[in-house]
PDB file of N, CA and C in Angstrom:
ATOM      1  N   UNK A   1      67.596 -39.901   1.137  1.00 49.00           N
ATOM      2  CA  UNK A   1      67.818 -39.510   2.515  1.00 49.00           C
ATOM      3  C   UNK A   1      68.509 -40.643   3.250  1.00 49.00           C
ATOM      4  N   UNK A   2      69.457 -40.298   4.073  1.00 56.00           N
ATOM      5  CA  UNK A   2      70.186 -41.279   4.872  1.00 56.00           C
ATOM      6  C   UNK A   2      69.507 -41.362   6.228  1.00 56.00           C
ATOM      7  N   UNK A   3      69.119 -42.567   6.622  1.00 60.00           N
ATOM      8  CA  UNK A   3      68.386 -42.692   7.882  1.00 60.00           C
ATOM      9  C   UNK A   3      69.286 -42.962   9.076  1.00 60.00           C
ATOM     10  N   UNK A   4      70.433 -43.596   8.860  1.00 63.00           N
ATOM     11  CA  UNK A   4      71.338 -43.853   9.979  1.00 63.00           C
ATOM     12  C   UNK A   4      72.747 -44.115   9.457  1.00 63.00           C
ATOM     13  N   UNK A   5      73.711 -43.942  10.349  1.00 62.00           N
ATOM     14  CA  UNK A   5      75.109 -44.224  10.025  1.00 62.00           C
ATOM     15  C   UNK A   5      75.787 -44.738  11.280  1.00 62.00           C
ATOM     16  N   UNK A   6      76.671 -45.694  11.103  1.00 66.00           N
ATOM     17  CA  UNK A   6      77.457 -46.218  12.219  1.00 66.00           C
ATOM     18  C   UNK A   6      78.893 -45.778  12.015  1.00 66.00           C
ATOM     19  N   UNK A   7      79.497 -45.310  13.069  1.00 65.00           N
ATOM     20  CA  UNK A   7      80.895 -44.874  12.998  1.00 65.00           C
ATOM     21  C   UNK A   7      81.712 -45.658  14.009  1.00 65.00           C
ATOM     22  N   UNK A   8      82.997 -45.803  13.719  1.00 65.00           N
ATOM     23  CA  UNK A   8      83.889 -46.534  14.610  1.00 65.00           C
ATOM     24  C   UNK A   8      84.255 -45.724  15.836  1.00 65.00           C
ATOM     25  N   UNK A   9      84.906 -46.369  16.751  1.00 73.00           N
ATOM     26  CA  UNK A   9      85.316 -45.708  17.994  1.00 73.00           C
ATOM     27  C   UNK A   9      86.459 -44.737  17.792  1.00 73.00           C
ATOM     28  N   UNK A  10      87.189 -44.868  16.688  1.00 73.00           N
ATOM     29  CA  UNK A  10      88.332 -43.993  16.442  1.00 73.00           C
ATOM     30  C   UNK A  10      87.940 -42.691  15.752  1.00 73.00           C
ATOM     31  N   UNK A  11      86.664 -42.430  15.564  1.00 73.00           N
ATOM     32  CA  UNK A  11      86.200 -41.186  14.945  1.00 73.00           C
ATOM     33  C   UNK A  11      86.212 -40.091  16.005  1.00 73.00           C
ATOM     34  N   UNK A  12      86.986 -39.042  15.771  1.00 78.00           N
ATOM     35  CA  UNK A  12      87.116 -37.969  16.760  1.00 78.00           C
ATOM     36  C   UNK A  12      86.444 -36.683  16.299  1.00 78.00           C
ATOM     37  N   UNK A  13      85.412 -36.796  15.494  1.00 80.00           N
ATOM     38  CA  UNK A  13      84.634 -35.644  15.054  1.00 80.00           C
ATOM     39  C   UNK A  13      83.153 -35.998  15.132  1.00 80.00           C
ATOM     40  N   UNK A  14      82.341 -34.973  15.161  1.00 84.00           N
ATOM     41  CA  UNK A  14      80.898 -35.169  15.213  1.00 84.00           C
ATOM     42  C   UNK A  14      80.310 -34.843  13.851  1.00 84.00           C
ATOM     43  N   UNK A  15      79.424 -35.675  13.362  1.00 83.00           N
ATOM     44  CA  UNK A  15      78.779 -35.457  12.071  1.00 83.00           C
ATOM     45  C   UNK A  15      77.632 -34.478  12.261  1.00 83.00           C
ATOM     46  N   UNK A  16      77.667 -33.379  11.501  1.00 88.00           N
ATOM     47  CA  UNK A  16      76.639 -32.351  11.594  1.00 88.00           C
ATOM     48  C   UNK A  16      75.522 -32.558  10.585  1.00 88.00           C
ATOM     49  N   UNK A  17      75.877 -33.031   9.385  1.00 88.00           N
ATOM     50  CA  UNK A  17      74.886 -33.234   8.331  1.00 88.00           C
ATOM     51  C   UNK A  17      75.383 -34.324   7.396  1.00 88.00           C
ATOM     52  N   UNK A  18      74.457 -35.022   6.779  1.00 87.00           N
ATOM     53  CA  UNK A  18      74.791 -36.099   5.853  1.00 87.00           C
ATOM     54  C   UNK A  18      73.744 -36.131   4.752  1.00 87.00           C
ATOM     55  N   UNK A  19      74.187 -36.408   3.539  1.00 87.00           N
ATOM     56  CA  UNK A  19      73.266 -36.523   2.407  1.00 87.00           C
ATOM     57  C   UNK A  19      73.928 -37.367   1.332  1.00 87.00           C
ATOM     58  N   UNK A  20      73.143 -37.820   0.384  1.00 87.00           N
ATOM     59  CA  UNK A  20      73.682 -38.582  -0.734  1.00 87.00           C
ATOM     60  C   UNK A  20      74.365 -37.643  -1.707  1.00 87.00           C
ATOM     61  N   UNK A  21      75.563 -38.005  -2.134  1.00 83.00           N
ATOM     62  CA  UNK A  21      76.313 -37.264  -3.144  1.00 83.00           C
ATOM     63  C   UNK A  21      75.975 -37.832  -4.523  1.00 83.00           C
ATOM     64  N   UNK A  22      76.048 -39.142  -4.657  1.00 84.00           N
ATOM     65  CA  UNK A  22      75.617 -39.892  -5.833  1.00 84.00           C
ATOM     66  C   UNK A  22      74.895 -41.127  -5.311  1.00 84.00           C
ATOM     67  N   UNK A  23      74.502 -42.007  -6.204  1.00 85.00           N
ATOM     68  CA  UNK A  23      73.757 -43.186  -5.762  1.00 85.00           C
ATOM     69  C   UNK A  23      74.591 -44.142  -4.914  1.00 85.00           C
ATOM     70  N   UNK A  24      75.915 -44.033  -4.982  1.00 81.00           N
ATOM     71  CA  UNK A  24      76.767 -44.930  -4.205  1.00 81.00           C
ATOM     72  C   UNK A  24      77.736 -44.206  -3.277  1.00 81.00           C
ATOM     73  N   UNK A  25      77.570 -42.890  -3.084  1.00 82.00           N
ATOM     74  CA  UNK A  25      78.458 -42.115  -2.213  1.00 82.00           C
ATOM     75  C   UNK A  25      77.638 -41.171  -1.345  1.00 82.00           C
ATOM     76  N   UNK A  26      78.113 -40.982  -0.114  1.00 83.00           N
ATOM     77  CA  UNK A  26      77.484 -40.013   0.780  1.00 83.00           C
ATOM     78  C   UNK A  26      78.475 -38.899   1.074  1.00 83.00           C
ATOM     79  N   UNK A  27      77.951 -37.734   1.402  1.00 84.00           N
ATOM     80  CA  UNK A  27      78.783 -36.600   1.781  1.00 84.00           C
ATOM     81  C   UNK A  27      78.436 -36.242   3.224  1.00 84.00           C
ATOM     82  N   UNK A  28      79.467 -36.070   4.047  1.00 84.00           N
ATOM     83  CA  UNK A  28      79.299 -35.745   5.459  1.00 84.00           C
ATOM     84  C   UNK A  28      79.898 -34.377   5.741  1.00 84.00           C
ATOM     85  N   UNK A  29      79.212 -33.574   6.521  1.00 87.00           N
ATOM     86  CA  UNK A  29      79.764 -32.326   7.050  1.00 87.00           C
ATOM     87  C   UNK A  29      80.016 -32.569   8.529  1.00 87.00           C
ATOM     88  N   UNK A  30      81.222 -32.246   8.986  1.00 86.00           N
ATOM     89  CA  UNK A  30      81.577 -32.539  10.371  1.00 86.00           C
ATOM     90  C   UNK A  30      82.028 -31.288  11.108  1.00 86.00           C
ATOM     91  N   UNK A  31      82.059 -31.387  12.429  1.00 87.00           N
ATOM     92  CA  UNK A  31      82.377 -30.227  13.258  1.00 87.00           C
ATOM     93  C   UNK A  31      83.851 -29.848  13.246  1.00 87.00           C
ATOM     94  N   UNK A  32      84.704 -30.626  12.594  1.00 85.00           N
ATOM     95  CA  UNK A  32      86.116 -30.259  12.487  1.00 85.00           C
ATOM     96  C   UNK A  32      86.417 -29.469  11.218  1.00 85.00           C
ATOM     97  N   UNK A  33      85.374 -29.043  10.496  1.00 85.00           N
ATOM     98  CA  UNK A  33      85.548 -28.213   9.310  1.00 85.00           C
ATOM     99  C   UNK A  33      85.756 -28.982   8.032  1.00 85.00           C
ATOM    100  N   UNK A  34      85.559 -30.279   8.045  1.00 83.00           N
ATOM    101  CA  UNK A  34      85.781 -31.102   6.851  1.00 83.00           C
ATOM    102  C   UNK A  34      84.471 -31.528   6.208  1.00 83.00           C
ATOM    103  N   UNK A  35      84.537 -31.677   4.903  1.00 83.00           N
ATOM    104  CA  UNK A  35      83.477 -32.321   4.135  1.00 83.00           C
ATOM    105  C   UNK A  35      84.064 -33.638   3.656  1.00 83.00           C
ATOM    106  N   UNK A  36      83.422 -34.727   4.014  1.00 81.00           N
ATOM    107  CA  UNK A  36      83.933 -36.046   3.666  1.00 81.00           C
ATOM    108  C   UNK A  36      82.996 -36.709   2.671  1.00 81.00           C
ATOM    109  N   UNK A  37      83.566 -37.255   1.617  1.00 82.00           N
ATOM    110  CA  UNK A  37      82.811 -38.026   0.637  1.00 82.00           C
ATOM    111  C   UNK A  37      83.212 -39.477   0.824  1.00 82.00           C
ATOM    112  N   UNK A  38      82.233 -40.316   1.131  1.00 80.00           N
ATOM    113  CA  UNK A  38      82.518 -41.716   1.417  1.00 80.00           C
ATOM    114  C   UNK A  38      81.833 -42.611   0.401  1.00 80.00           C
ATOM    115  N   UNK A  39      82.572 -43.605  -0.086  1.00 78.00           N
ATOM    116  CA  UNK A  39      82.005 -44.626  -0.942  1.00 78.00           C
ATOM    117  C   UNK A  39      81.311 -45.657  -0.064  1.00 78.00           C
ATOM    118  N   UNK A  40      80.590 -46.558  -0.685  1.00 71.00           N
ATOM    119  CA  UNK A  40      79.904 -47.590   0.076  1.00 71.00           C
ATOM    120  C   UNK A  40      80.896 -48.462   0.851  1.00 71.00           C
ATOM    121  N   UNK A  41      82.123 -48.570   0.370  1.00 68.00           N
ATOM    122  CA  UNK A  41      83.154 -49.333   1.078  1.00 68.00           C
ATOM    123  C   UNK A  41      83.741 -48.533   2.238  1.00 68.00           C
ATOM    124  N   UNK A  42      83.216 -47.314   2.473  1.00 61.00           N
ATOM    125  CA  UNK A  42      83.621 -46.423   3.547  1.00 61.00           C
ATOM    126  C   UNK A  42      85.057 -45.925   3.400  1.00 61.00           C
ATOM    127  N   UNK A  43      85.563 -45.885   2.173  1.00 61.00           N
ATOM    128  CA  UNK A  43      86.837 -45.222   1.900  1.00 61.00           C
ATOM    129  C   UNK A  43      86.520 -43.751   1.712  1.00 61.00           C
ATOM    130  N   UNK A  44      87.320 -42.889   2.286  1.00 59.00           N
ATOM    131  CA  UNK A  44      86.943 -41.476   2.292  1.00 59.00           C
ATOM    132  C   UNK A  44      88.001 -40.589   1.671  1.00 59.00           C
ATOM    133  N   UNK A  45      87.557 -39.395   1.332  1.00 56.00           N
ATOM    134  CA  UNK A  45      88.438 -38.305   0.927  1.00 56.00           C
ATOM    135  C   UNK A  45      87.964 -37.082   1.691  1.00 56.00           C
ATOM    136  N   UNK A  46      88.865 -36.396   2.373  1.00 59.00           N
ATOM    137  CA  UNK A  46      88.487 -35.278   3.236  1.00 59.00           C
ATOM    138  C   UNK A  46      89.111 -33.982   2.758  1.00 59.00           C
ATOM    139  N   UNK A  47      88.372 -32.891   2.919  1.00 59.00           N
ATOM    140  CA  UNK A  47      88.836 -31.565   2.529  1.00 59.00           C
ATOM    141  C   UNK A  47      88.406 -30.569   3.589  1.00 59.00           C
ATOM    142  N   UNK A  48      89.360 -29.836   4.150  1.00 66.00           N
ATOM    143  CA  UNK A  48      89.011 -28.792   5.113  1.00 66.00           C
ATOM    144  C   UNK A  48      88.435 -27.613   4.352  1.00 66.00           C
ATOM    145  N   UNK A  49      87.266 -27.161   4.760  1.00 63.00           N
ATOM    146  CA  UNK A  49      86.583 -26.072   4.062  1.00 63.00           C
ATOM    147  C   UNK A  49      87.337 -24.758   4.187  1.00 63.00           C
ATOM    148  N   UNK A  50      87.982 -24.503   5.332  1.00 67.00           N
ATOM    149  CA  UNK A  50      88.679 -23.234   5.508  1.00 67.00           C
ATOM    150  C   UNK A  50      89.981 -23.161   4.707  1.00 67.00           C
ATOM    151  N   UNK A  51      90.419 -24.274   4.133  1.00 67.00           N
ATOM    152  CA  UNK A  51      91.620 -24.278   3.300  1.00 67.00           C
ATOM    153  C   UNK A  51      91.293 -24.245   1.807  1.00 67.00           C
ATOM    154  N   UNK A  52      90.025 -24.238   1.450  1.00 65.00           N
ATOM    155  CA  UNK A  52      89.618 -24.255   0.050  1.00 65.00           C
ATOM    156  C   UNK A  52      89.341 -22.842  -0.444  1.00 65.00           C
ATOM    157  N   UNK A  53      89.588 -22.618  -1.716  1.00 69.00           N
ATOM    158  CA  UNK A  53      89.294 -21.338  -2.353  1.00 69.00           C
ATOM    159  C   UNK A  53      87.891 -21.425  -2.950  1.00 69.00           C
ATOM    160  N   UNK A  54      86.902 -21.097  -2.152  1.00 59.00           N
ATOM    161  CA  UNK A  54      85.505 -21.202  -2.573  1.00 59.00           C
ATOM    162  C   UNK A  54      85.025 -19.853  -3.095  1.00 59.00           C
ATOM    163  N   UNK A  55      85.069 -19.691  -4.395  1.00 59.00           N
ATOM    164  CA  UNK A  55      84.637 -18.420  -4.995  1.00 59.00           C
ATOM    165  C   UNK A  55      83.412 -18.610  -5.837  1.00 59.00           C
TER     166      UNK A  55
END
């Protein structure tokens, strides 16, 4: 379980949910429709859910 997260001032989305993806990565769900996977170094990869073929 993630107890807290700090975000920079340039973040223009709100985090709706957060959980561990692996032991060294977290997954964030945000109000802009993206799921973000972040490494401990806070490098991210983002994917808009409405653009994915989720079958």
